[in-house]
PDB file of C-alpha atoms in Angstrom:
ATOM      1  CA  MET A1173     153.531 196.304  64.977  1.00 51.00           C
ATOM      2  CA  ASN A1174     152.664 196.670  61.473  1.00 52.00           C
ATOM      3  CA  THR A1175     149.833 194.222  61.787  1.00 52.00           C
ATOM      4  CA  ILE A1176     148.394 196.421  64.650  1.00 52.00           C
ATOM      5  CA  THR A1177     148.633 199.523  62.852  1.00 54.00           C
ATOM      6  CA  SER A1178     147.105 198.272  59.559  1.00 55.00           C
ATOM      7  CA  ARG A1179     143.900 196.804  61.679  1.00 48.00           C
ATOM      8  CA  TRP A1180     143.665 200.102  63.553  1.00 45.00           C
ATOM      9  CA  LYS A1181     143.619 201.783  60.198  1.00 52.00           C
ATOM     10  CA  ILE A1182     140.787 199.326  59.303  1.00 52.00           C
ATOM     11  CA  TRP A1183     138.468 199.080  62.223  1.00 48.00           C
ATOM     12  CA  GLY A1184     139.470 202.422  63.816  1.00 51.00           C
ATOM     13  CA  PRO A1185     136.614 204.547  61.753  1.00 55.00           C
ATOM     14  CA  MET A1186     134.289 202.039  62.784  1.00 51.00           C
ATOM     15  CA  ILE A1187     134.404 202.741  66.324  1.00 53.00           C
ATOM     16  CA  PRO A1188     132.100 205.801  66.221  1.00 56.00           C
ATOM     17  CA  LEU A1189     129.874 204.181  63.787  1.00 51.00           C
ATOM     18  CA  LEU A1190     129.311 201.321  66.770  1.00 51.00           C
ATOM     19  CA  LEU A1191     128.810 204.039  69.107  1.00 51.00           C
ATOM     20  CA  ILE A1192     125.902 205.862  67.443  1.00 55.00           C
ATOM     21  CA  PRO A1193     123.164 203.250  68.362  1.00 55.00           C
ATOM     22  CA  ILE A1194     124.344 203.308  72.010  1.00 53.00           C
ATOM     23  CA  LEU A1195     124.448 206.679  72.375  1.00 49.00           C
ATOM     24  CA  SER A1196     121.012 207.337  70.294  1.00 49.00           C
ATOM     25  CA  TYR A1197     119.378 204.374  72.780  1.00 49.00           C
ATOM     26  CA  ALA A1198     120.458 206.185  75.751  1.00 52.00           C
ATOM     27  CA  GLN A1199     118.962 209.857  74.561  1.00 57.00           C
ATOM     28  CA  VAL A1200     115.720 207.783  73.951  1.00 55.00           C
ATOM     29  CA  PRO A1201     113.170 208.955  76.540  1.00 67.00           C
ATOM     30  CA  GLU A1202     111.476 206.262  78.347  1.00 69.00           C
ATOM     31  CA  LEU A1203     107.505 206.344  77.429  1.00 62.00           C
ATOM     32  CA  PRO A1204     105.218 206.365  80.132  1.00 64.00           C
ATOM     33  CA  PRO A1205     103.134 203.280  80.536  1.00 67.00           C
ATOM     34  CA  VAL A1206     100.103 202.651  78.414  1.00 66.00           C
ATOM     35  CA  GLU A1207      96.601 203.354  80.313  1.00 70.00           C
ATOM     36  CA  LEU A1208      93.365 201.980  78.421  1.00 67.00           C
ATOM     37  CA  GLY A1209      90.357 203.597  79.932  1.00 72.00           C
ATOM     38  CA  ILE A1210      88.580 199.980  80.608  1.00 78.00           C
ATOM     39  CA  GLY A1211      91.933 198.855  82.456  1.00 83.00           C
ATOM     40  CA  ASN A1212      94.861 197.269  81.392  1.00 85.00           C
ATOM     41  CA  ARG A1213      94.097 193.916  83.537  1.00 90.00           C
ATOM     42  CA  GLU A1214      90.434 194.108  81.833  1.00 90.00           C
ATOM     43  CA  ALA A1215      91.526 194.627  78.178  1.00 90.00           C
ATOM     44  CA  VAL A1216      94.225 191.531  78.721  1.00 91.00           C
ATOM     45  CA  TRP A1217      91.620 189.821  79.887  1.00 93.00           C
ATOM     46  CA  ILE A1218      89.243 190.552  76.979  1.00 93.00           C
ATOM     47  CA  VAL A1219      91.570 189.810  74.378  1.00 92.00           C
ATOM     48  CA  MET A1220      92.767 186.297  75.859  1.00 92.00           C
ATOM     49  CA  GLN A1221      89.258 185.152  77.083  1.00 93.00           C
ATOM     50  CA  VAL A1222      88.124 185.517  73.418  1.00 93.00           C
ATOM     51  CA  HIS A1223      91.275 183.683  72.228  1.00 93.00           C
ATOM     52  CA  LEU A1224      90.930 180.878  74.690  1.00 92.00           C
ATOM     53  CA  LEU A1225      87.546 180.416  73.344  1.00 93.00           C
ATOM     54  CA  PHE A1226      88.152 180.077  69.886  1.00 93.00           C
ATOM     55  CA  ALA A1227      91.293 178.160  70.493  1.00 93.00           C
ATOM     56  CA  ALA A1228      89.240 175.719  73.052  1.00 93.00           C
ATOM     57  CA  PHE A1229      86.644 175.144  69.972  1.00 93.00           C
ATOM     58  CA  ILE A1230      89.519 174.340  67.404  1.00 93.00           C
ATOM     59  CA  LEU A1231      91.022 172.200  69.826  1.00 92.00           C
ATOM     60  CA  GLY A1232      87.983 170.212  71.021  1.00 92.00           C
ATOM     61  CA  ALA A1233      85.875 169.882  68.056  1.00 93.00           C
ATOM     62  CA  PRO A1234      88.487 168.022  65.837  1.00 93.00           C
ATOM     63  CA  ILE A1235      88.370 165.187  68.511  1.00 92.00           C
ATOM     64  CA  PHE A1236      84.595 165.251  68.332  1.00 90.00           C
ATOM     65  CA  VAL A1237      84.613 165.226  64.768  1.00 93.00           C
ATOM     66  CA  VAL A1238      87.141 162.500  64.237  1.00 95.00           C
ATOM     67  CA  ILE A1239      85.572 160.199  66.661  1.00 93.00           C
ATOM     68  CA  CYS A1240      81.758 160.797  64.484  1.00 93.00           C
ATOM     69  CA  GLU A1241      83.555 160.226  61.408  1.00 95.00           C
ATOM     70  CA  PHE A1242      84.683 157.020  62.559  1.00 95.00           C
ATOM     71  CA  ILE A1243      81.316 156.031  63.833  1.00 95.00           C
ATOM     72  CA  GLY A1244      79.835 156.905  60.433  1.00 94.00           C
ATOM     73  CA  MET A1245      82.502 154.598  58.696  1.00 93.00           C
ATOM     74  CA  ARG A1246      81.538 151.752  60.969  1.00 93.00           C
ATOM     75  CA  THR A1247      77.653 152.113  60.946  1.00 93.00           C
ATOM     76  CA  LYS A1248      77.738 153.200  57.515  1.00 91.00           C
ATOM     77  CA  ASP A1249      75.435 156.064  58.755  1.00 92.00           C
ATOM     78  CA  ALA A1250      75.814 158.846  56.170  1.00 92.00           C
ATOM     79  CA  ARG A1251      74.766 161.538  58.675  1.00 94.00           C
ATOM     80  CA  TYR A1252      77.773 161.405  61.132  1.00 95.00           C
ATOM     81  CA  ASP A1253      80.083 161.740  58.354  1.00 94.00           C
ATOM     82  CA  ARG A1254      77.986 164.896  57.465  1.00 93.00           C
ATOM     83  CA  LEU A1255      77.836 165.951  60.850  1.00 94.00           C
ATOM     84  CA  ALA A1256      81.840 165.683  60.975  1.00 94.00           C
ATOM     85  CA  LYS A1257      82.091 167.270  57.535  1.00 94.00           C
ATOM     86  CA  GLU A1258      80.253 170.636  58.763  1.00 92.00           C
ATOM     87  CA  VAL A1259      81.721 171.050  62.052  1.00 94.00           C
ATOM     88  CA  THR A1260      85.213 170.725  60.337  1.00 94.00           C
ATOM     89  CA  LYS A1261      84.082 173.804  57.919  1.00 93.00           C
ATOM     90  CA  VAL A1262      83.329 175.693  60.744  1.00 92.00           C
ATOM     91  CA  THR A1263      86.299 174.506  62.504  1.00 93.00           C
ATOM     92  CA  SER A1264      88.535 175.603  59.615  1.00 91.00           C
ATOM     93  CA  ILE A1265      86.782 179.247  59.518  1.00 90.00           C
ATOM     94  CA  ALA A1266      87.192 179.344  63.376  1.00 92.00           C
ATOM     95  CA  TYR A1267      90.907 178.556  63.085  1.00 92.00           C
ATOM     96  CA  SER A1268      92.121 181.774  61.215  1.00 89.00           C
ATOM     97  CA  LEU A1269      90.065 184.008  63.839  1.00 91.00           C
ATOM     98  CA  THR A1270      92.133 182.014  66.830  1.00 92.00           C
ATOM     99  CA  ALA A1271      95.492 183.105  65.226  1.00 90.00           C
ATOM    100  CA  LEU A1272      94.365 186.862  64.758  1.00 91.00           C
ATOM    101  CA  PHE A1273      93.173 186.626  68.134  1.00 92.00           C
ATOM    102  CA  GLY A1274      96.306 185.054  69.578  1.00 90.00           C
ATOM    103  CA  GLY A1275      98.783 187.997  67.478  1.00 90.00           C
ATOM    104  CA  PHE A1276      96.412 190.692  68.824  1.00 90.00           C
ATOM    105  CA  ALA A1277      96.883 189.008  72.496  1.00 91.00           C
ATOM    106  CA  ILE A1278     100.705 189.456  72.193  1.00 90.00           C
ATOM    107  CA  LEU A1279     100.434 192.667  71.123  1.00 90.00           C
ATOM    108  CA  VAL A1280      98.455 193.849  74.002  1.00 90.00           C
ATOM    109  CA  LEU A1281     100.603 192.025  76.268  1.00 91.00           C
ATOM    110  CA  VAL A1282     103.996 193.286  74.897  1.00 89.00           C
ATOM    111  CA  GLY A1283     102.714 196.874  75.021  1.00 88.00           C
ATOM    112  CA  LEU A1284     100.802 196.905  78.467  1.00 89.00           C
ATOM    113  CA  TYR A1285     103.088 194.636  80.223  1.00 90.00           C
ATOM    114  CA  PRO A1286     106.424 194.651  78.673  1.00 89.00           C
ATOM    115  CA  GLU A1287     108.713 193.531  81.501  1.00 90.00           C
ATOM    116  CA  ILE A1288     106.842 190.593  82.496  1.00 91.00           C
ATOM    117  CA  THR A1289     106.021 189.553  78.992  1.00 92.00           C
ATOM    118  CA  SER A1290     109.814 190.115  78.117  1.00 93.00           C
ATOM    119  CA  TYR A1291     110.687 187.702  81.220  1.00 93.00           C
ATOM    120  CA  MET A1292     108.363 184.874  80.111  1.00 94.00           C
ATOM    121  CA  ILE A1293     109.657 184.850  76.371  1.00 93.00           C
ATOM    122  CA  ARG A1294     113.339 184.825  77.762  1.00 94.00           C
ATOM    123  CA  ARG A1295     112.473 182.197  80.136  1.00 94.00           C
ATOM    124  CA  PHE A1296     110.668 179.808  77.855  1.00 95.00           C
ATOM    125  CA  PHE A1297     112.621 180.883  74.511  1.00 95.00           C
ATOM    126  CA  PRO A1298     112.863 177.446  73.076  1.00 95.00           C
ATOM    127  CA  VAL A1299     108.924 176.669  73.721  1.00 95.00           C
ATOM    128  CA  VAL A1300     107.359 180.053  72.677  1.00 92.00           C
ATOM    129  CA  ALA A1301     110.109 180.601  69.499  1.00 92.00           C
ATOM    130  CA  ILE A1302     110.592 177.326  68.295  1.00 94.00           C
ATOM    131  CA  ILE A1303     108.472 174.346  69.252  1.00 95.00           C
ATOM    132  CA  TYR A1304     105.267 176.420  69.492  1.00 93.00           C
ATOM    133  CA  PRO A1305     105.451 177.794  66.038  1.00 93.00           C
ATOM    134  CA  LEU A1306     106.550 174.471  64.676  1.00 96.00           C
ATOM    135  CA  LEU A1307     103.713 172.715  66.224  1.00 95.00           C
ATOM    136  CA  PHE A1308     101.263 175.563  65.302  1.00 92.00           C
ATOM    137  CA  ILE A1309     102.396 174.902  61.614  1.00 94.00           C
ATOM    138  CA  GLY A1310     101.854 171.463  61.713  1.00 96.00           C
ATOM    139  CA  GLU A1311      98.305 171.886  63.446  1.00 95.00           C
ATOM    140  CA  THR A1312      97.553 173.888  60.578  1.00 94.00           C
ATOM    141  CA  VAL A1313      98.706 172.058  57.849  1.00 95.00           C
ATOM    142  CA  THR A1314      97.145 168.895  58.960  1.00 96.00           C
ATOM    143  CA  LEU A1315      93.713 170.860  59.774  1.00 95.00           C
ATOM    144  CA  TYR A1316      93.413 172.581  55.902  1.00 94.00           C
ATOM    145  CA  SER A1317      94.905 168.664  54.560  1.00 95.00           C
ATOM    146  CA  TYR A1318      92.031 167.001  56.731  1.00 96.00           C
ATOM    147  CA  TRP A1319      89.163 169.529  55.116  1.00 95.00           C
ATOM    148  CA  TYR A1320      90.316 169.889  51.694  1.00 94.00           C
ATOM    149  CA  THR A1321      90.901 165.947  51.239  1.00 95.00           C
ATOM    150  CA  TRP A1322      87.257 164.933  52.538  1.00 94.00           C
ATOM    151  CA  ASP A1323      85.764 164.602  49.190  1.00 91.00           C
ATOM    152  CA  ILE A1324      88.948 163.568  47.693  1.00 93.00           C
ATOM    153  CA  TRP A1325      89.527 160.267  49.933  1.00 92.00           C
ATOM    154  CA  LYS A1326      85.893 159.801  50.331  1.00 88.00           C
ATOM    155  CA  GLU A1327      86.465 156.173  49.224  1.00 87.00           C
ATOM    156  CA  LYS A1328      89.610 156.019  51.620  1.00 90.00           C
ATOM    157  CA  LYS A1329      88.210 156.707  54.901  1.00 91.00           C
ATOM    158  CA  GLY A1330      91.174 155.005  56.637  1.00 92.00           C
ATOM    159  CA  ARG A1331      93.819 157.574  55.260  1.00 95.00           C
ATOM    160  CA  HIS A1332      91.426 160.793  55.836  1.00 95.00           C
ATOM    161  CA  LEU A1333      91.124 159.410  59.673  1.00 96.00           C
ATOM    162  CA  ALA A1334      94.667 159.069  59.682  1.00 96.00           C
ATOM    163  CA  VAL A1335      95.356 163.007  58.939  1.00 96.00           C
ATOM    164  CA  GLY A1336      92.487 163.351  61.429  1.00 96.00           C
ATOM    165  CA  ILE A1337      94.021 161.902  64.138  1.00 96.00           C
ATOM    166  CA  LEU A1338      97.435 163.419  63.309  1.00 97.00           C
ATOM    167  CA  LEU A1339      95.798 166.663  63.607  1.00 96.00           C
ATOM    168  CA  ASN A1340      94.727 166.082  66.871  1.00 96.00           C
ATOM    169  CA  LEU A1341      98.055 165.189  67.737  1.00 96.00           C
ATOM    170  CA  PHE A1342      99.695 168.275  66.603  1.00 96.00           C
ATOM    171  CA  GLY A1343      96.682 170.138  68.614  1.00 95.00           C
ATOM    172  CA  LEU A1344      97.215 168.614  71.975  1.00 96.00           C
ATOM    173  CA  ALA A1345     101.023 169.272  71.877  1.00 96.00           C
ATOM    174  CA  THR A1346     100.260 172.633  71.013  1.00 95.00           C
ATOM    175  CA  MET A1347      98.054 173.125  74.163  1.00 95.00           C
ATOM    176  CA  PHE A1348     100.769 171.164  76.289  1.00 96.00           C
ATOM    177  CA  ALA A1349     103.249 173.561  74.963  1.00 96.00           C
ATOM    178  CA  ILE A1350     101.763 176.678  75.759  1.00 93.00           C
ATOM    179  CA  ASN A1351     100.258 175.320  79.020  1.00 95.00           C
ATOM    180  CA  ALA A1352     103.855 175.348  80.362  1.00 96.00           C
ATOM    181  CA  PRO A1353     104.084 178.942  81.207  1.00 95.00           C
ATOM    182  CA  THR A1354     100.574 179.558  82.124  1.00 93.00           C
ATOM    183  CA  SER A1355     101.040 177.027  84.638  1.00 96.00           C
ATOM    184  CA  PHE A1356     104.534 178.400  85.566  1.00 96.00           C
ATOM    185  CA  MET A1357     103.009 181.943  86.556  1.00 93.00           C
ATOM    186  CA  ASN A1358     100.709 179.806  88.908  1.00 93.00           C
ATOM    187  CA  THR A1359     103.281 177.560  90.399  1.00 95.00           C
ATOM    188  CA  PRO A1360     106.826 178.686  89.459  1.00 95.00           C
ATOM    189  CA  PRO A1361     109.547 175.798  90.891  1.00 94.00           C
ATOM    190  CA  ARG A1362     111.790 176.696  93.473  1.00 91.00           C
ATOM    191  CA  PRO A1363     114.593 177.712  93.753  1.00 91.00           C
ATOM    192  CA  LEU A1364     113.575 179.691  90.860  1.00 88.00           C
ATOM    193  CA  ALA A1365     117.228 181.338  89.736  1.00 86.00           C
ATOM    194  CA  THR A1366     118.479 177.969  89.202  1.00 90.00           C
ATOM    195  CA  ALA A1367     115.599 176.040  87.899  1.00 93.00           C
ATOM    196  CA  THR A1368     115.847 174.373  84.481  1.00 95.00           C
ATOM    197  CA  LEU A1369     113.760 175.321  81.417  1.00 95.00           C
ATOM    198  CA  TRP A1370     112.203 171.308  82.032  1.00 96.00           C
ATOM    199  CA  GLN A1371     111.707 172.113  85.646  1.00 96.00           C
ATOM    200  CA  ALA A1372     109.873 175.396  84.787  1.00 96.00           C
ATOM    201  CA  ILE A1373     108.050 173.551  82.329  1.00 96.00           C
ATOM    202  CA  ASN A1374     107.133 170.639  84.509  1.00 96.00           C
ATOM    203  CA  ASN A1375     105.704 172.362  87.463  1.00 95.00           C
ATOM    204  CA  TYR A1376     103.180 171.568  89.870  1.00 96.00           C
ATOM    205  CA  THR A1377     100.161 172.575  87.650  1.00 97.00           C
ATOM    206  CA  TRP A1378     101.480 171.906  84.146  1.00 97.00           C
ATOM    207  CA  MET A1379      99.822 168.505  83.859  1.00 97.00           C
ATOM    208  CA  PRO A1380      96.579 168.868  85.905  1.00 97.00           C
ATOM    209  CA  LEU A1381      95.806 172.092  83.243  1.00 96.00           C
ATOM    210  CA  ASN A1382      96.617 169.834  80.690  1.00 97.00           C
ATOM    211  CA  LEU A1383      94.232 167.423  81.569  1.00 96.00           C
ATOM    212  CA  HIS A1384      91.676 169.965  82.740  1.00 95.00           C
ATOM    213  CA  ARG A1385      92.292 172.048  79.345  1.00 94.00           C
ATOM    214  CA  THR A1386      91.683 168.748  77.149  1.00 94.00           C
ATOM    215  CA  VAL A1387      88.261 167.609  78.989  1.00 93.00           C
ATOM    216  CA  GLY A1388      87.210 171.172  78.886  1.00 93.00           C
ATOM    217  CA  ASN A1389      87.660 171.721  75.152  1.00 92.00           C
ATOM    218  CA  ILE A1390      86.184 168.229  74.224  1.00 91.00           C
ATOM    219  CA  THR A1391      83.289 169.487  76.240  1.00 91.00           C
ATOM    220  CA  PHE A1392      83.101 173.029  74.758  1.00 91.00           C
ATOM    221  CA  GLY A1393      83.700 171.700  71.152  1.00 88.00           C
ATOM    222  CA  GLY A1394      80.750 169.520  71.773  1.00 89.00           C
ATOM    223  CA  PHE A1395      78.616 172.464  73.213  1.00 90.00           C
ATOM    224  CA  ILE A1396      79.492 174.751  70.062  1.00 90.00           C
ATOM    225  CA  THR A1397      78.437 171.975  67.790  1.00 90.00           C
ATOM    226  CA  GLY A1398      74.886 171.686  69.348  1.00 92.00           C
ATOM    227  CA  LEU A1399      74.960 175.582  69.070  1.00 92.00           C
ATOM    228  CA  ILE A1400      75.910 175.274  64.995  1.00 90.00           C
ATOM    229  CA  ALA A1401      73.098 172.621  64.800  1.00 93.00           C
ATOM    230  CA  ALA A1402      70.438 174.684  66.501  1.00 94.00           C
ATOM    231  CA  TYR A1403      71.252 177.781  64.329  1.00 93.00           C
ATOM    232  CA  LEU A1404      71.573 175.728  61.298  1.00 92.00           C
ATOM    233  CA  TYR A1405      68.134 174.119  62.542  1.00 94.00           C
ATOM    234  CA  MET A1406      66.366 177.357  62.745  1.00 94.00           C
ATOM    235  CA  ALA A1407      67.993 178.497  59.224  1.00 93.00           C
ATOM    236  CA  SER A1408      67.122 175.451  57.132  1.00 93.00           C
ATOM    237  CA  LYS A1409      64.302 175.774  54.327  1.00 91.00           C
ATOM    238  CA  LYS A1410      64.098 172.342  53.460  1.00 92.00           C
ATOM    239  CA  ASP A1411      62.069 169.528  55.826  1.00 92.00           C
ATOM    240  CA  GLU A1412      64.937 166.895  55.387  1.00 93.00           C
ATOM    241  CA  ASP A1413      67.751 170.018  56.580  1.00 93.00           C
ATOM    242  CA  LYS A1414      65.617 170.590  59.598  1.00 94.00           C
ATOM    243  CA  ALA A1415      65.290 166.662  60.533  1.00 94.00           C
ATOM    244  CA  PHE A1416      68.984 166.124  60.237  1.00 94.00           C
ATOM    245  CA  TYR A1417      70.104 169.362  62.235  1.00 94.00           C
ATOM    246  CA  ASP A1418      67.300 168.338  64.775  1.00 94.00           C
ATOM    247  CA  TRP A1419      69.271 164.938  65.076  1.00 94.00           C
ATOM    248  CA  MET A1420      72.638 166.492  65.071  1.00 90.00           C
TER     249      MET A1420
END
C-alpha cells in the first residue's frame, strides 16, 4: 500500500500534463482541403513528371557513361573517355535538382492528398523510410566519388569502372525500391488486408515496371546525351570542339 501511495505521489501530478496534448489536439479545428488554382491532380502530375524526367536521366546516363568509358579503355580512343566525363559532369548537376524536385513532390503529396500519402508511407514504411534512403545515400556517395576520382584514377581505369558499376547497381536498386509503391497502386495484391509487405512489393506489375523503366531510362539518357552534344556543338568556338561534339 505504501508503494502504491508513493508511486501515486510521483506519477499522479503528471497525468494532467499528459492529457494537455490530447485535449489540445481534440480542440484543433479541421482544416479545409487545399485547392490549387490549376487543379490538385495537375499540380501533382507536373511536379512528379519533372522529378521523373530528371530521375530517368540520372539513372540512364551512368549506364551509358560506364559503357562508353569501357569502350574508351579497350580501344584507347580518348573521345569515348571525354564523352563519358562530360556526361557525368551534367549528371552530377542534375542529381541535385532530382533530389530537390523529389522533396518538393513529397511536400505536394502530403499537402494535397494527406490520407493516401499517409497510407502508402505506413504500408511501405521499411521501403520508403529505411531501404530507399540508404540506397539513395549509397547512390549519392558513389556518383560523386565516380566524378571526383576521374582524373585521380586516370591510370587506374579498372578501379574507376568498378565505382561506376557500383553506382549503376545502387541506381537500379533505388528505382526498384520506389517502383514498389508505384506498381502497388496499379495492381494491389488480394486480399489486401492480409497481404504481407513482400506481397505488396512483388505485385503483378512490379517487375514489368522495373524492366520498362530500365529500358526507358537508358533510352532517355542517350537522348539527353545527344541534346547535350547538340547544344555544346552550337556553343563551341573551336573547330576541334565542334568536330568532337559532332561525333558525340
